[in-house]
Short mmCIF file of C-alpha atoms in Angstrom, two decimals:
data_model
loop_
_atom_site.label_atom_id
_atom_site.label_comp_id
_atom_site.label_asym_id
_atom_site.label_seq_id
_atom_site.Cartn_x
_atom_site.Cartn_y
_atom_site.Cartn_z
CA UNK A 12 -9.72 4.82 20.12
CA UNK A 13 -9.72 1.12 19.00
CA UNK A 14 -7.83 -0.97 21.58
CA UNK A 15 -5.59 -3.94 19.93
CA UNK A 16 -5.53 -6.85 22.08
CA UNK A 17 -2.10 -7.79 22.02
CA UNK A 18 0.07 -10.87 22.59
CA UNK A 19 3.81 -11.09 22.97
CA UNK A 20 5.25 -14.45 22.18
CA UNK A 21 8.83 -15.34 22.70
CA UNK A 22 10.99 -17.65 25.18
CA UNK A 23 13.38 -15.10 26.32
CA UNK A 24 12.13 -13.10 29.63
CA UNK A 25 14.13 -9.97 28.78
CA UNK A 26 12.66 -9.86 25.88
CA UNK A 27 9.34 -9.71 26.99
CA UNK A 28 9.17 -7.10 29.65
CA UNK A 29 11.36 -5.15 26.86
CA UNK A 30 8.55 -4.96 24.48
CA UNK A 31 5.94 -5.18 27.08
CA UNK A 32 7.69 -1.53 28.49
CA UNK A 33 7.56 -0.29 24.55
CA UNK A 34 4.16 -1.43 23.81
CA UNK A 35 2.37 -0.19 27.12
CA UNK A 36 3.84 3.33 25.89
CA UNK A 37 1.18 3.18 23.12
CA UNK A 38 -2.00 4.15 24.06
CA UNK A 39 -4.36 1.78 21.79
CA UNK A 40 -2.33 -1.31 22.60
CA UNK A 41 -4.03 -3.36 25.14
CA UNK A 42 -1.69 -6.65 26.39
CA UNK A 43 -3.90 -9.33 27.11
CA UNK A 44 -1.10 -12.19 27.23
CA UNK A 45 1.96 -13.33 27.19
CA UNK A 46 3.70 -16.67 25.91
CA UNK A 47 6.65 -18.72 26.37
CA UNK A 48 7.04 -21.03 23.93
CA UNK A 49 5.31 -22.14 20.45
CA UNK A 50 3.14 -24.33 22.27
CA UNK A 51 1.54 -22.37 24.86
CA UNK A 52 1.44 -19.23 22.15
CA UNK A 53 -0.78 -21.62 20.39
CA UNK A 54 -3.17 -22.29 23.03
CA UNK A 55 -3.57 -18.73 23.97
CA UNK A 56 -4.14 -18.01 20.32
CA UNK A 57 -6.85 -21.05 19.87
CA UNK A 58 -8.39 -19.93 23.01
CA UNK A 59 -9.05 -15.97 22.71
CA UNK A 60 -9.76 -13.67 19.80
CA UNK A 61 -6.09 -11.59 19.75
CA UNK A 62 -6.11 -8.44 17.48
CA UNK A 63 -2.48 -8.17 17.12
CA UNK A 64 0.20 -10.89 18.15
CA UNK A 65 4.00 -9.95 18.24
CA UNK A 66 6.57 -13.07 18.04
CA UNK A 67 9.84 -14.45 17.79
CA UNK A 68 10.99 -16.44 15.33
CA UNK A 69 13.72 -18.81 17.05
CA UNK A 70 12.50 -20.43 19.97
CA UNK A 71 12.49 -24.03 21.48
CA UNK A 72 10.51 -26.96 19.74
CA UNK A 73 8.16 -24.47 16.81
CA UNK A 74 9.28 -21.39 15.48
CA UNK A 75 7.45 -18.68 14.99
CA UNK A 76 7.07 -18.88 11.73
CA UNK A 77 5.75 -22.45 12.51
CA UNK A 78 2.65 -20.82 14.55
CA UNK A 79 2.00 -18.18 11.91
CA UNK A 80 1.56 -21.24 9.65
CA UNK A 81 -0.50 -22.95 11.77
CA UNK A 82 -2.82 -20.07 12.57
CA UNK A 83 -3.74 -19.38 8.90
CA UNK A 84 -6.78 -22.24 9.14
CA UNK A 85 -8.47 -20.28 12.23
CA UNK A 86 -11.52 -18.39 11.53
CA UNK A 87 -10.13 -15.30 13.19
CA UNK A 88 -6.17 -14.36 12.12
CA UNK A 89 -5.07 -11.69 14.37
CA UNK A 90 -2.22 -8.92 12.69
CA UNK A 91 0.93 -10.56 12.79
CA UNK A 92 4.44 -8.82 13.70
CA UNK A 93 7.43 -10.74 13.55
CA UNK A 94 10.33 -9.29 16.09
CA UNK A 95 13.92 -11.06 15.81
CA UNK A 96 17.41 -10.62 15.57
CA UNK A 97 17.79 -12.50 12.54
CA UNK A 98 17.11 -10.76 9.00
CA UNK A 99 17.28 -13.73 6.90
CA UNK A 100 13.43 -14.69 7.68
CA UNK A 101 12.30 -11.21 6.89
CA UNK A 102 11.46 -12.81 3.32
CA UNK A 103 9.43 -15.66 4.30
CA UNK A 104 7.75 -13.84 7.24
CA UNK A 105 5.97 -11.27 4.53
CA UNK A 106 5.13 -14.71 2.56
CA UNK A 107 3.20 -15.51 5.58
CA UNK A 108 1.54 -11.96 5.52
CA UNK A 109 3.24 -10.17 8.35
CA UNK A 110 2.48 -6.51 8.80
CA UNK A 111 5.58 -6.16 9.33
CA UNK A 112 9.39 -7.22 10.63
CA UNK A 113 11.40 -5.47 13.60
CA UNK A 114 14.44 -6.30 14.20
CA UNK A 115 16.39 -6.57 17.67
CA UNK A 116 17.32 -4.31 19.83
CA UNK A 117 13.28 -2.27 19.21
CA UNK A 118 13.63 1.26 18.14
CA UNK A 119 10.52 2.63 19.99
CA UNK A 120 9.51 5.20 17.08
CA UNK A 121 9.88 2.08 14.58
CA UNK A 122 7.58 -0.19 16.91
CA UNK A 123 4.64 2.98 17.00
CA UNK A 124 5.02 3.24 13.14
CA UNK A 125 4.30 -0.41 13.18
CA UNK A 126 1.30 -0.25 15.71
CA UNK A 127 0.06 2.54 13.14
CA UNK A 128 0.26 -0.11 10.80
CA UNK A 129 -1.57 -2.62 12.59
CA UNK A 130 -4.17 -0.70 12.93
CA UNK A 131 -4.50 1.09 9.77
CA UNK A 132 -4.81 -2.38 8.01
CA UNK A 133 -7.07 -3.59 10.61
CA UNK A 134 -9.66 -0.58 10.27
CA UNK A 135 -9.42 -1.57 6.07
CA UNK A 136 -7.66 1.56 5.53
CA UNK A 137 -4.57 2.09 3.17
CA UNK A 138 -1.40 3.10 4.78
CA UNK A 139 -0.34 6.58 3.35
CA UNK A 140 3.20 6.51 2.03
CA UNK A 141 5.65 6.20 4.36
CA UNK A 142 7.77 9.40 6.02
CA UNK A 143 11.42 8.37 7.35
CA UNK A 144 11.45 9.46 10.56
CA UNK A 145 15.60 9.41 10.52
CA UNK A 146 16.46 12.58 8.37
CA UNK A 147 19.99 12.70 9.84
CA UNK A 148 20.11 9.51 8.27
CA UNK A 149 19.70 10.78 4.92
CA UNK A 150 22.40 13.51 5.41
CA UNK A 151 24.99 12.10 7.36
CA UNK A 152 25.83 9.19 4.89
CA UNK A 153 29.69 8.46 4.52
CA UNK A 154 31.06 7.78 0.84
CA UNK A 155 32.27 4.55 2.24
CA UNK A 156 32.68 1.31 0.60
CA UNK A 157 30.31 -0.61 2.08
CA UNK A 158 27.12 -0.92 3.74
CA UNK A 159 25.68 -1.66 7.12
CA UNK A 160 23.23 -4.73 7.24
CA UNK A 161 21.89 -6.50 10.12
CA UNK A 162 22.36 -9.74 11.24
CA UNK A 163 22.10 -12.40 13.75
CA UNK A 164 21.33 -9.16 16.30
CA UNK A 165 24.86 -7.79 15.09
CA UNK A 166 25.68 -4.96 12.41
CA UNK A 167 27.72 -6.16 9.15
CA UNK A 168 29.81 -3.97 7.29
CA UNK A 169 29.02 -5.44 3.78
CA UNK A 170 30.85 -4.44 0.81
CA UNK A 171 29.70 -3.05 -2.35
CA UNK A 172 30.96 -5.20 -4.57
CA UNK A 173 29.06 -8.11 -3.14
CA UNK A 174 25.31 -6.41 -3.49
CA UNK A 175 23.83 -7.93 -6.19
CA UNK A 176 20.65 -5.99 -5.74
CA UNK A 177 18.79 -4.21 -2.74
CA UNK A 178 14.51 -4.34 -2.98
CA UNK A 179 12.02 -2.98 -0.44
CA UNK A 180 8.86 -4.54 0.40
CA UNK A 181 6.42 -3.68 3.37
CA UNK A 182 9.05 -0.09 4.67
CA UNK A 183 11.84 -2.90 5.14
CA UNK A 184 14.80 -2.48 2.85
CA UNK A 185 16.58 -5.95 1.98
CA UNK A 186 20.03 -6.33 0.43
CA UNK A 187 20.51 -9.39 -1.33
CA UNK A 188 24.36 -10.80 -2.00
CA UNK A 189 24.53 -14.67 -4.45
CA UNK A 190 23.76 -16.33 -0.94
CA UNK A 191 22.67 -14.61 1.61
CA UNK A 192 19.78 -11.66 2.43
CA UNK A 193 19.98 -8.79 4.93
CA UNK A 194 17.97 -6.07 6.32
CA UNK A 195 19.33 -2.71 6.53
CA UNK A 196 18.00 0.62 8.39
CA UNK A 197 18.56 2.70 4.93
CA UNK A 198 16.07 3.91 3.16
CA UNK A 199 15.68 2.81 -0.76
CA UNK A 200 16.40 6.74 -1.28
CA UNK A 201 19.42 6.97 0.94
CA UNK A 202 21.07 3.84 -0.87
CA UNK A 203 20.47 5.18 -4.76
CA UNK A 204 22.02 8.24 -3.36
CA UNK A 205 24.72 6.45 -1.69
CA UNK A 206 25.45 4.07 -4.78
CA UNK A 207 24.93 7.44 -7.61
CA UNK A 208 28.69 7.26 -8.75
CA UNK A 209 29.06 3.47 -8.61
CA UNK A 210 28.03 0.14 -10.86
CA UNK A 211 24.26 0.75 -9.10
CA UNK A 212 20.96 1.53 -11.22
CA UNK A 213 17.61 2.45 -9.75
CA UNK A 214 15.70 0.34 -11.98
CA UNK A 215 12.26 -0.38 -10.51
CA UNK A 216 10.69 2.14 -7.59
CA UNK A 217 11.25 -1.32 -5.55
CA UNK A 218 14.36 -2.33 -6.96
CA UNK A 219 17.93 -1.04 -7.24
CA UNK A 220 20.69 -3.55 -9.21
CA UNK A 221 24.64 -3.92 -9.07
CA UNK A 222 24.77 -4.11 -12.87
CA UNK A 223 28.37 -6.20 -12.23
CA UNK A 224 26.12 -8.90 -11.41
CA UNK A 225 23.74 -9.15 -14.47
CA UNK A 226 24.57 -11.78 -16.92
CA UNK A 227 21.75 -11.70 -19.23
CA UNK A 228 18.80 -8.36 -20.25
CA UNK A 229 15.34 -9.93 -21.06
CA UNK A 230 13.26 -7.29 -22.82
CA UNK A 231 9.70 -7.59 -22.36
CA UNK A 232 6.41 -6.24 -24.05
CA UNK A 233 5.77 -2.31 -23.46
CA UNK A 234 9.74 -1.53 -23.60
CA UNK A 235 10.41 -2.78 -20.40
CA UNK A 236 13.22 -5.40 -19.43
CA UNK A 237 13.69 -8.31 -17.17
CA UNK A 238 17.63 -8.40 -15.51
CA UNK A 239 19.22 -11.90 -14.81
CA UNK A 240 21.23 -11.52 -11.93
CA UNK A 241 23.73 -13.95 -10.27
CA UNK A 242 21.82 -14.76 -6.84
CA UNK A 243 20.25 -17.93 -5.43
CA UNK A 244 17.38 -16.35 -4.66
CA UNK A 245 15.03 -14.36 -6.69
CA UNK A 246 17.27 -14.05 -10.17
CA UNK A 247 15.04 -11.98 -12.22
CA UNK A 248 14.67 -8.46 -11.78
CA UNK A 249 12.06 -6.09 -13.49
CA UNK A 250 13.31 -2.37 -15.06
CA UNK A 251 10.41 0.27 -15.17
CA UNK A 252 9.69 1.57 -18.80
CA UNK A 253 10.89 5.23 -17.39
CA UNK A 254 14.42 3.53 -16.35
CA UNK A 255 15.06 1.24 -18.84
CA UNK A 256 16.34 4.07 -21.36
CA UNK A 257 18.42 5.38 -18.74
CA UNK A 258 19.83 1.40 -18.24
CA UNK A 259 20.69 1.33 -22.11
CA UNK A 260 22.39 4.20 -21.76
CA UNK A 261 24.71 3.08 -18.57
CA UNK A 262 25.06 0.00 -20.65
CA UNK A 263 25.71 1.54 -23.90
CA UNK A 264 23.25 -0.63 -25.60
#
């Protein structure tokens, strides 16, 4: 069994013998350091060949997404997995190539599924699609009127009416609002489910729209459409040719 050599990166102690416990419960993981801070991470990373390095994102003087940066223009760029309590970097950390994005406190099954990952893309080979481990999730959902996100290390009850659209990229499931992007532990599945009766379209196997919140329907060549959404972020969403009859139709176009 391939052994990943493994550094943790971040400036909390806690937080290091927490994942350090996790990770040492995984057979091919192999921790060969640990860092402090941005600098030393740095020096550690400069100095050994690392398969797999697992960092914070806030931390004193660099942030982790700082280092990632940095350790593009070496020779040797080891897996990267971001682990935080923020959400809102989840969309620049993929930018930067991350494997993937875990989210504080660890779910243990989540962090294996992740070292799976890891290695899977390290050995060249394609990840097979992805089996939820949480199927109580699926059936225990609440009609309720909103939806829990993460953030900041804390769980926001956000409502509906403020979702402008929800995408998934990487397993992670993001719900965007006009200003503002969280993760959430619900599957893409669960949520079209979930948001069946309401203003909410499936429109793209990544995508899933508030159609309160479009303001203008692009079509495009093949009978496929572009949605203008109001959001700061990305504003332009794509609808598959299978949904976009199905959108018309909710729209009475």
């Amino acid at each position: 069994m391939r052994q990943l050599k493994t550094l943790i990166v971040d400036d909390e102690a806690p937080a290091r013998s927490e994942l350090r416990y996790l990770l040492e419960r995984i057979p091919n993981v192999q921790i060969i350091g640990e860092a402090t801070n941005s600098t030393e991470a740095l020096e550690l990373i400069k100095a050994l060949n690392y398969d797999l390095i697992l960092i914070d994102i806030q931390m004193p003087g660099l942030s982790g997404l700082d280092v990632v940066t940095a350790i593009k223009e070496l020779p040797n760029v080891p897996a990267v997995v971001f682990v935080t309590a923020y959400g809102e970097y989840a969309v620049k950390a993929f930018e930067l190539d991350a494997v993937d994005y875990l989210m504080k406190p660890i779910d243990e099954e989540r962090l294996t599924h992740t070292i799976d990952k890891v290695d899977k893309r390290l050995s060249g080979v394609q990840p097979a699609a992805v089996v939820k481990q949480d199927v109580r999730q699926e059936k225990s959902v609440i009609d309720i009127e909103r939806i829990p996100v993460e953030s900041k290390g804390k769980t926001l009850l956000l409502p509906m009416r403020d979702i402008v659209y929800i995408s998934s990229r990487n397993d992670i499931v993001f719900v965007h609002t006009a200003d503002n992007t969280f993760i959430t532990r619900f599957t893409l599945k669960t949520l079209e489910e979930r948001l069946a009766s309401k203003s909410f379209l499936r429109v793209h196997r990544g995508y899933i729209v508030n159609l309160r919140h479009v303001i203008e329907i692009v079509p495009m060549y093949g009978r496929s459409y572009v949605l203008k959404v109001r959001c700061n972020q990305q504003n332009e969403i794509p609808v598959s040719r299978r949904r976009g009859q199905q959108l018309k139709a909710m729209l009475g176009m």
